[in-house]
Each structure stands twice: as structure tokens, then as C-alpha cells.
Short mmCIF file of C-alpha atoms in Angstrom, two decimals:
data_model
loop_
_atom_site.label_atom_id
_atom_site.label_comp_id
_atom_site.label_asym_id
_atom_site.label_seq_id
_atom_site.Cartn_x
_atom_site.Cartn_y
_atom_site.Cartn_z
CA MET A 564 -14.41 42.74 3.68
CA GLU A 565 -11.98 40.98 1.34
CA HIS A 566 -12.79 37.35 0.65
CA LYS A 567 -10.09 34.97 1.86
CA LEU A 568 -9.72 33.38 -1.59
CA LEU A 569 -8.98 36.82 -3.06
CA HIS A 570 -6.03 37.38 -0.76
CA PRO A 571 -2.87 37.82 -2.89
CA SER A 572 -1.13 34.86 -1.21
CA HIS A 573 -4.08 32.58 -2.03
CA ILE A 574 -4.25 33.81 -5.64
CA PHE A 575 -0.52 33.19 -5.97
CA ALA A 576 -0.89 29.67 -4.54
CA LEU A 577 -3.79 28.88 -6.90
CA PHE A 578 -1.77 30.10 -9.88
CA LYS A 579 1.24 28.06 -8.79
CA TYR A 580 -0.71 24.83 -8.46
CA ALA A 581 -2.51 25.50 -11.74
CA VAL A 582 0.94 25.56 -13.36
CA TYR A 583 1.85 22.29 -11.64
CA LEU A 584 -1.37 20.67 -12.89
CA ALA A 585 -0.66 21.93 -16.41
CA LEU A 586 2.71 20.18 -16.25
CA VAL A 587 0.99 16.92 -15.30
CA TRP A 588 -1.29 17.35 -18.32
CA ASN A 589 1.75 17.96 -20.52
CA ALA A 590 3.18 14.63 -19.34
CA TRP A 591 0.04 12.97 -20.72
CA LEU A 592 0.41 14.81 -24.05
CA PHE A 593 4.04 13.71 -24.31
CA PHE A 594 3.01 10.13 -23.59
CA GLN A 595 0.59 10.28 -26.51
CA GLU A 596 3.35 11.62 -28.79
CA ASP A 597 5.83 8.97 -27.66
CA TRP A 598 3.24 6.21 -28.00
CA GLN A 599 2.59 7.18 -31.62
CA ALA A 600 6.33 7.30 -32.37
CA ALA A 601 6.87 3.94 -30.64
CA VAL A 602 4.67 2.23 -33.24
CA PHE A 603 7.33 3.06 -35.85
CA ARG A 604 10.53 3.03 -33.76
CA LEU A 605 10.12 -0.04 -31.51
CA ASP A 606 9.86 -3.72 -32.31
CA GLU A 607 10.02 -6.99 -30.38
CA LEU A 608 13.84 -6.81 -30.31
CA SER A 609 14.01 -3.33 -28.77
CA GLY A 610 15.94 -3.24 -25.50
CA TRP A 611 15.43 -1.10 -22.40
CA GLN A 612 17.68 1.75 -23.53
CA ARG A 613 15.89 1.92 -26.88
CA ILE A 614 12.56 2.16 -25.04
CA VAL A 615 13.98 4.98 -22.89
CA GLU A 616 15.08 6.79 -26.07
CA VAL A 617 11.60 6.58 -27.59
CA TYR A 618 9.72 7.42 -24.37
CA ALA A 619 12.31 9.95 -23.15
CA GLN A 620 9.84 12.86 -23.06
CA THR A 621 7.29 10.95 -20.97
CA ILE A 622 9.79 9.50 -18.50
CA ASP A 623 11.66 12.79 -18.21
CA THR A 624 8.53 14.86 -17.59
CA GLY A 625 7.12 12.38 -15.06
CA ALA A 626 10.37 12.32 -13.08
CA TRP A 627 10.58 16.11 -13.18
CA VAL A 628 7.03 16.52 -11.87
CA CYS A 629 7.89 14.26 -8.91
CA LEU A 630 11.14 16.14 -8.31
CA LEU A 631 9.36 19.49 -8.53
CA LEU A 632 6.85 18.44 -5.87
CA LEU A 633 9.70 17.28 -3.61
CA PHE A 634 11.44 20.65 -3.95
CA GLU A 635 8.12 22.41 -3.28
CA LEU A 636 7.62 20.32 -0.14
CA GLU A 637 11.16 20.94 1.09
CA THR A 638 11.44 24.65 0.34
CA SER A 639 7.91 25.77 1.18
CA TYR A 640 6.13 23.45 3.61
CA LEU A 641 8.48 21.51 5.86
CA PRO A 642 10.11 23.51 8.68
CA ASP A 643 13.88 23.35 9.17
CA SER A 644 13.43 21.29 12.33
CA SER A 645 11.66 18.56 10.32
CA LEU A 646 14.19 18.70 7.50
CA ARG A 647 17.01 18.05 9.96
CA ARG A 648 15.41 14.85 11.26
CA PRO A 649 17.40 11.89 9.90
CA GLY A 650 14.31 9.99 8.70
CA VAL A 651 12.87 12.96 6.81
CA LYS A 652 16.23 14.14 5.50
CA TRP A 653 17.34 10.78 4.12
CA SER A 654 13.90 9.98 2.71
CA LEU A 655 13.91 13.23 0.74
CA HIS A 656 17.51 12.73 -0.36
CA GLY A 657 16.78 9.16 -1.42
CA LEU A 658 13.71 10.10 -3.46
CA ARG A 659 15.52 13.00 -5.12
CA ALA A 660 18.45 10.71 -5.93
CA LEU A 661 16.05 8.17 -7.46
CA PHE A 662 14.29 10.70 -9.67
CA GLY A 663 17.65 12.30 -10.45
CA LEU A 664 18.95 8.97 -11.76
CA VAL A 665 15.83 8.62 -13.92
CA ILE A 666 16.44 12.10 -15.33
CA VAL A 667 20.10 11.29 -16.05
CA ASP A 668 18.97 8.10 -17.78
CA THR A 669 16.56 10.06 -19.96
CA PHE A 670 19.37 12.51 -20.73
CA ILE A 671 21.27 9.50 -22.05
CA GLY A 672 18.09 8.61 -23.96
CA TYR A 673 17.93 12.07 -25.55
CA THR A 674 21.60 11.73 -26.48
CA GLY A 675 20.96 8.31 -28.00
CA LYS A 676 18.03 9.71 -29.99
CA PHE A 677 20.23 12.54 -31.29
CA ILE A 678 22.89 10.02 -32.34
CA SER A 679 20.24 7.92 -34.09
CA TYR A 680 19.37 10.95 -36.22
CA LEU A 681 23.04 11.24 -37.19
CA GLU A 682 23.40 7.58 -38.16
CA VAL A 683 21.79 7.74 -41.59
CA GLN A 684 22.51 6.27 -45.00
CA ARG A 685 21.65 7.89 -48.29
CA ILE A 686 19.12 5.89 -50.32
CA ALA A 687 19.27 5.92 -54.12
CA ALA A 688 16.08 3.90 -54.65
CA ASP A 689 12.80 5.46 -55.75
CA ALA A 690 10.59 5.82 -52.68
CA CYS A 691 7.64 4.28 -54.52
CA THR A 692 9.54 1.00 -54.91
CA LEU A 693 9.46 0.76 -51.10
CA ALA A 694 5.81 1.77 -50.71
CA ASP A 695 3.40 -0.52 -48.84
CA SER A 696 6.25 -2.82 -47.78
CA GLY A 697 6.61 -1.89 -44.11
CA TRP A 698 8.63 1.29 -44.60
CA SER A 699 7.76 4.52 -42.80
CA LEU A 700 8.37 8.19 -43.53
CA LEU A 701 9.68 10.73 -41.01
CA THR A 702 7.59 13.85 -41.67
CA ASN A 703 8.71 15.93 -38.69
CA PHE A 704 10.72 15.43 -35.51
CA ASP A 705 9.44 12.16 -34.00
CA GLU A 706 6.42 12.17 -36.34
CA PHE A 707 6.00 9.23 -38.70
CA VAL A 708 3.54 7.95 -41.29
CA ALA A 709 3.46 4.71 -43.24
CA LEU A 710 5.11 4.98 -46.66
CA GLY A 711 2.48 4.12 -49.25
CA THR A 712 1.58 4.73 -52.86
CA GLU A 713 -0.49 7.74 -51.84
CA ASN A 714 2.48 9.70 -50.42
CA CYS A 715 5.60 8.27 -52.10
CA SER A 716 5.17 10.34 -55.27
CA ALA A 717 5.65 13.55 -53.27
CA LEU A 718 9.23 12.41 -52.60
CA ALA A 719 10.20 12.39 -56.29
CA GLY A 720 13.41 14.36 -56.81
CA GLU A 721 14.15 14.53 -53.07
CA THR A 722 17.43 13.36 -51.55
CA LEU A 723 16.38 10.47 -49.32
CA PHE A 724 18.02 9.00 -46.24
CA ARG A 725 17.47 5.81 -44.27
CA LEU A 726 17.35 6.43 -40.54
CA ASP A 727 19.40 4.41 -38.06
CA ASN A 728 19.45 1.10 -40.01
CA SER A 729 15.65 1.03 -39.79
CA GLN A 730 12.88 0.96 -42.35
CA ILE A 731 12.36 4.70 -41.98
CA LEU A 732 12.92 7.17 -44.82
CA THR A 733 13.25 10.92 -44.60
CA THR A 734 14.22 13.87 -46.78
CA TYR A 735 17.31 16.02 -46.30
CA THR A 736 15.30 19.01 -45.04
CA THR A 737 13.28 16.98 -42.55
CA LEU A 738 16.41 15.17 -41.35
CA ASN A 739 18.25 18.45 -40.80
CA ASP A 740 15.33 19.88 -38.81
CA ALA A 741 15.05 16.69 -36.74
CA GLN A 742 18.79 16.72 -35.95
CA GLN A 743 18.55 20.31 -34.72
CA MET A 744 15.49 19.51 -32.59
CA ALA A 745 17.21 16.46 -31.11
CA LEU A 746 20.33 18.49 -30.28
CA VAL A 747 18.25 21.16 -28.53
CA ASP A 748 16.60 18.37 -26.50
CA VAL A 749 20.05 17.20 -25.34
CA VAL A 750 21.19 20.73 -24.40
CA ASN A 751 17.88 21.42 -22.64
CA ALA A 752 18.02 18.16 -20.66
CA GLY A 753 21.63 18.83 -19.66
CA ALA A 754 20.76 22.35 -18.48
CA TRP A 755 17.92 21.00 -16.34
CA ILE A 756 20.31 18.52 -14.71
CA MET A 757 22.45 21.56 -13.83
CA VAL A 758 19.36 23.11 -12.22
CA ILE A 759 18.99 20.01 -10.02
CA VAL A 760 22.63 20.22 -8.94
CA LEU A 761 22.37 23.92 -8.10
CA LEU A 762 19.08 23.60 -6.20
CA GLU A 763 20.36 20.58 -4.28
CA ALA A 764 23.44 22.60 -3.31
CA ASP A 765 21.24 25.56 -2.30
CA VAL A 766 19.05 23.41 -0.06
CA ARG A 767 22.00 21.76 1.69
CA LEU A 768 23.91 25.01 2.13
CA GLN A 769 20.79 26.77 3.40
CA LEU A 770 20.23 24.09 6.06
CA ARG A 771 23.81 24.63 7.21
CA GLY A 772 23.45 28.41 7.18
CA ALA A 773 26.24 28.62 4.59
CA LEU A 774 24.31 30.03 1.61
CA THR A 775 25.89 33.47 1.94
CA GLY A 776 28.57 35.67 0.44
CA MET A 777 30.59 34.22 -2.42
CA LEU A 778 28.65 30.93 -2.49
CA LEU A 779 25.34 32.79 -2.86
CA ARG A 780 26.74 34.98 -5.65
CA LEU A 781 28.27 32.00 -7.46
CA SER A 782 24.97 30.11 -7.24
CA SER A 783 23.11 33.13 -8.63
CA VAL A 784 25.49 33.55 -11.59
CA LEU A 785 25.39 29.85 -12.50
CA LYS A 786 21.60 29.83 -12.28
CA PHE A 787 21.34 32.92 -14.49
CA ILE A 788 23.45 31.23 -17.18
CA THR A 789 21.54 27.94 -16.89
CA TYR A 790 18.09 29.54 -17.02
CA ALA A 791 19.24 31.66 -19.99
CA VAL A 792 20.10 28.44 -21.85
CA LEU A 793 16.67 27.01 -20.98
CA LEU A 794 14.95 30.20 -22.13
CA GLY A 795 16.92 30.00 -25.38
CA ALA A 796 15.66 26.45 -25.94
CA ALA A 797 12.08 27.59 -25.33
CA VAL A 798 12.46 30.47 -27.79
CA TYR A 799 13.92 28.08 -30.38
CA TRP A 800 10.94 25.74 -30.06
CA GLY A 801 8.59 28.69 -30.35
CA PHE A 802 10.15 29.91 -33.61
CA ALA A 803 10.34 26.33 -34.90
CA GLY A 804 6.57 26.06 -34.50
CA ASN A 805 6.73 23.31 -31.87
CA PHE A 806 4.04 24.70 -29.59
CA ILE A 807 3.85 21.83 -27.09
CA ASP A 808 7.60 21.90 -26.40
CA PHE A 809 7.55 25.71 -26.19
CA TRP A 810 4.57 25.70 -23.83
CA ASP A 811 6.08 22.94 -21.69
CA ALA A 812 9.42 24.77 -21.45
CA PHE A 813 7.64 27.98 -20.49
CA LEU A 814 5.64 26.23 -17.76
CA TRP A 815 8.77 24.58 -16.34
CA LEU A 816 10.56 27.92 -16.19
CA VAL A 817 7.59 29.43 -14.35
CA ALA A 818 7.43 26.43 -11.99
CA PHE A 819 11.08 26.77 -11.05
CA VAL A 820 10.69 30.51 -10.57
CA PHE A 821 8.28 29.46 -7.80
CA ILE A 822 10.92 27.14 -6.32
CA GLU A 823 13.55 29.88 -6.52
CA LEU A 824 11.14 32.24 -4.73
CA ASN A 825 10.66 29.58 -2.05
CA VAL A 826 14.43 29.33 -1.58
CA PHE A 827 14.74 33.13 -1.48
CA GLN A 828 11.97 33.46 1.14
CA TRP A 829 13.48 30.60 3.13
CA HIS A 830 16.87 32.36 3.05
CA GLU A 831 15.32 35.68 4.10
CA GLU A 832 13.40 34.05 6.95
CA SER A 833 16.55 32.30 8.20
CA ASP A 834 18.47 35.59 8.12
CA ARG A 835 15.67 37.34 10.00
CA LEU A 836 15.56 34.69 12.71
CA ALA A 837 19.35 34.73 13.03
CA ALA A 838 19.32 38.52 13.45
CA GLU A 839 16.73 38.48 16.25
CA PRO A 840 18.26 38.93 19.70
CA VAL A 841 18.07 35.95 22.01
CA ARG A 842 15.77 36.75 24.90
CA THR A 843 16.79 35.74 28.39
CA PHE A 844 14.57 35.79 31.43
#
């Protein structure tokens, strides 16, 4: 006799929630990264938007985890009759709107970070003249070390830039790589906002029984394009050697495959119920 836990549906559920837990763990890893970067990029004069720029990964991932769980609840657990109740419907809409606003704000943060990597000034001074005086060195995207006598000599002969009117130096090669990474972050965040819009439209149309025909095909085409962009970002991070971003992007794609499957099964179930003849006695 097959054990209940070995049933395919249970194995699938365990795998799905393992992915969700891995995303929560990634949020913690991103917080650690952002915390380390904040030491070099924030000071007592930093405003709210600057904080959002520095902690964009953490805020973005946390909001997305909450939004993912809301979509999971709505597309997999709550019956249509519950979703049509005003209290439930408006509570879900309100929470999604709240987390959506947070995600849009972090998109602005990613954009601000990208702009900060463009606002640079070339520095003619020898890096060692700035050593041990509060200056920092950008060694990789959002990775910084203090500029000291032990590492300044390695910058001899390099073209140096000052980042965003701050006391942060970087080389041309590192700056170019950081600009590309920051741009991919902006594109990736924008594509995920498109995913929210499309899923929100799917849920509302499905509840109205209108997710059919041309609307269904249009939704499918737009999703294919959007997920292709997201896959491209993941592949870029993989080739760039940024394992955490690659792994996180891969997990998010898998997680939203689960949500898309929920929507598909919901759509199929609604079609089946609509096709059943009404019994009269």
C-alpha cells in the first residue's frame, strides 16, 4: 500500500513549499548583503529613498514573498465563493496593493541605484594618497572594502572613478560591470511588476468567467515574453558568476510556475463545472 506522503500530489506540495522556504532564506541572505553595503553607502544624512536604494534587494524580496503567498492562497486554497465575499475580496486586494506599492518603490530604488552608478567623476589622484582617510573601494557590484595602504598599491595605473559624490573609489572595469548589473536589476524588477499586473488581471478575469478566447491568448503571449526576459536575467547572472542572484531568480521562476499551474487548474475546474448539466428534480 502506497504511503500517503509518497502520493504524487503530496510530493509536489512538499517540493513547492520547500521552494517557498528557500525564497525566505534568500531574503535573509540579501539582508546580510545589503547590511554590509549599508556600512559604506549610508550615513546619518541618508534619507528614506536612499535607504530603499541600499536595501532594495531585502525589501523587494520580502514584499514578493508576501505577494507570492497571497497568490498561492487565492489561486489554490480559497474557493470562488469565498473570494467573491466583499470582506475577503477587498482584504486580498488591499494587501496585494500594499505589497505592490512596496515593490514599485523598490523598483524606483533599483533605478536610483543604477543612476548612482552612472553619476561618477574621474579621479586623477593616486589612490594611496586617499588611503586610511575614510575612503572605500568598490570591488564588485555592491561589495565594498575600506581603502587602505594594504590595497591601494594594487590600483596603480588604473583609471579611477569617484562614485556618486561619495568617498567611494572604483576602477573602470569594476564600474562597467556594476553598471551592467544595476541595469539588469532594473529590467528584472520591471518585468516582475509586469508579472503582477498580468496575474492580477488573470485572477479578476477568472472570477468573472472572462479569461477565455482572445484575452487568454493575449495573457499567454505577454507572460511568455515577460518570463523570457526574467529567464534572460537569470542566465546573465549565472554567466556573470553571481550565484545568489542566479539561484534566487531560478527559485522565483519555479515559484511562479506553481502559481501559473494553480491558475491553469482553476481555469480548467471552472470550465468543467460550467460544462456540467444542471440537474433538476
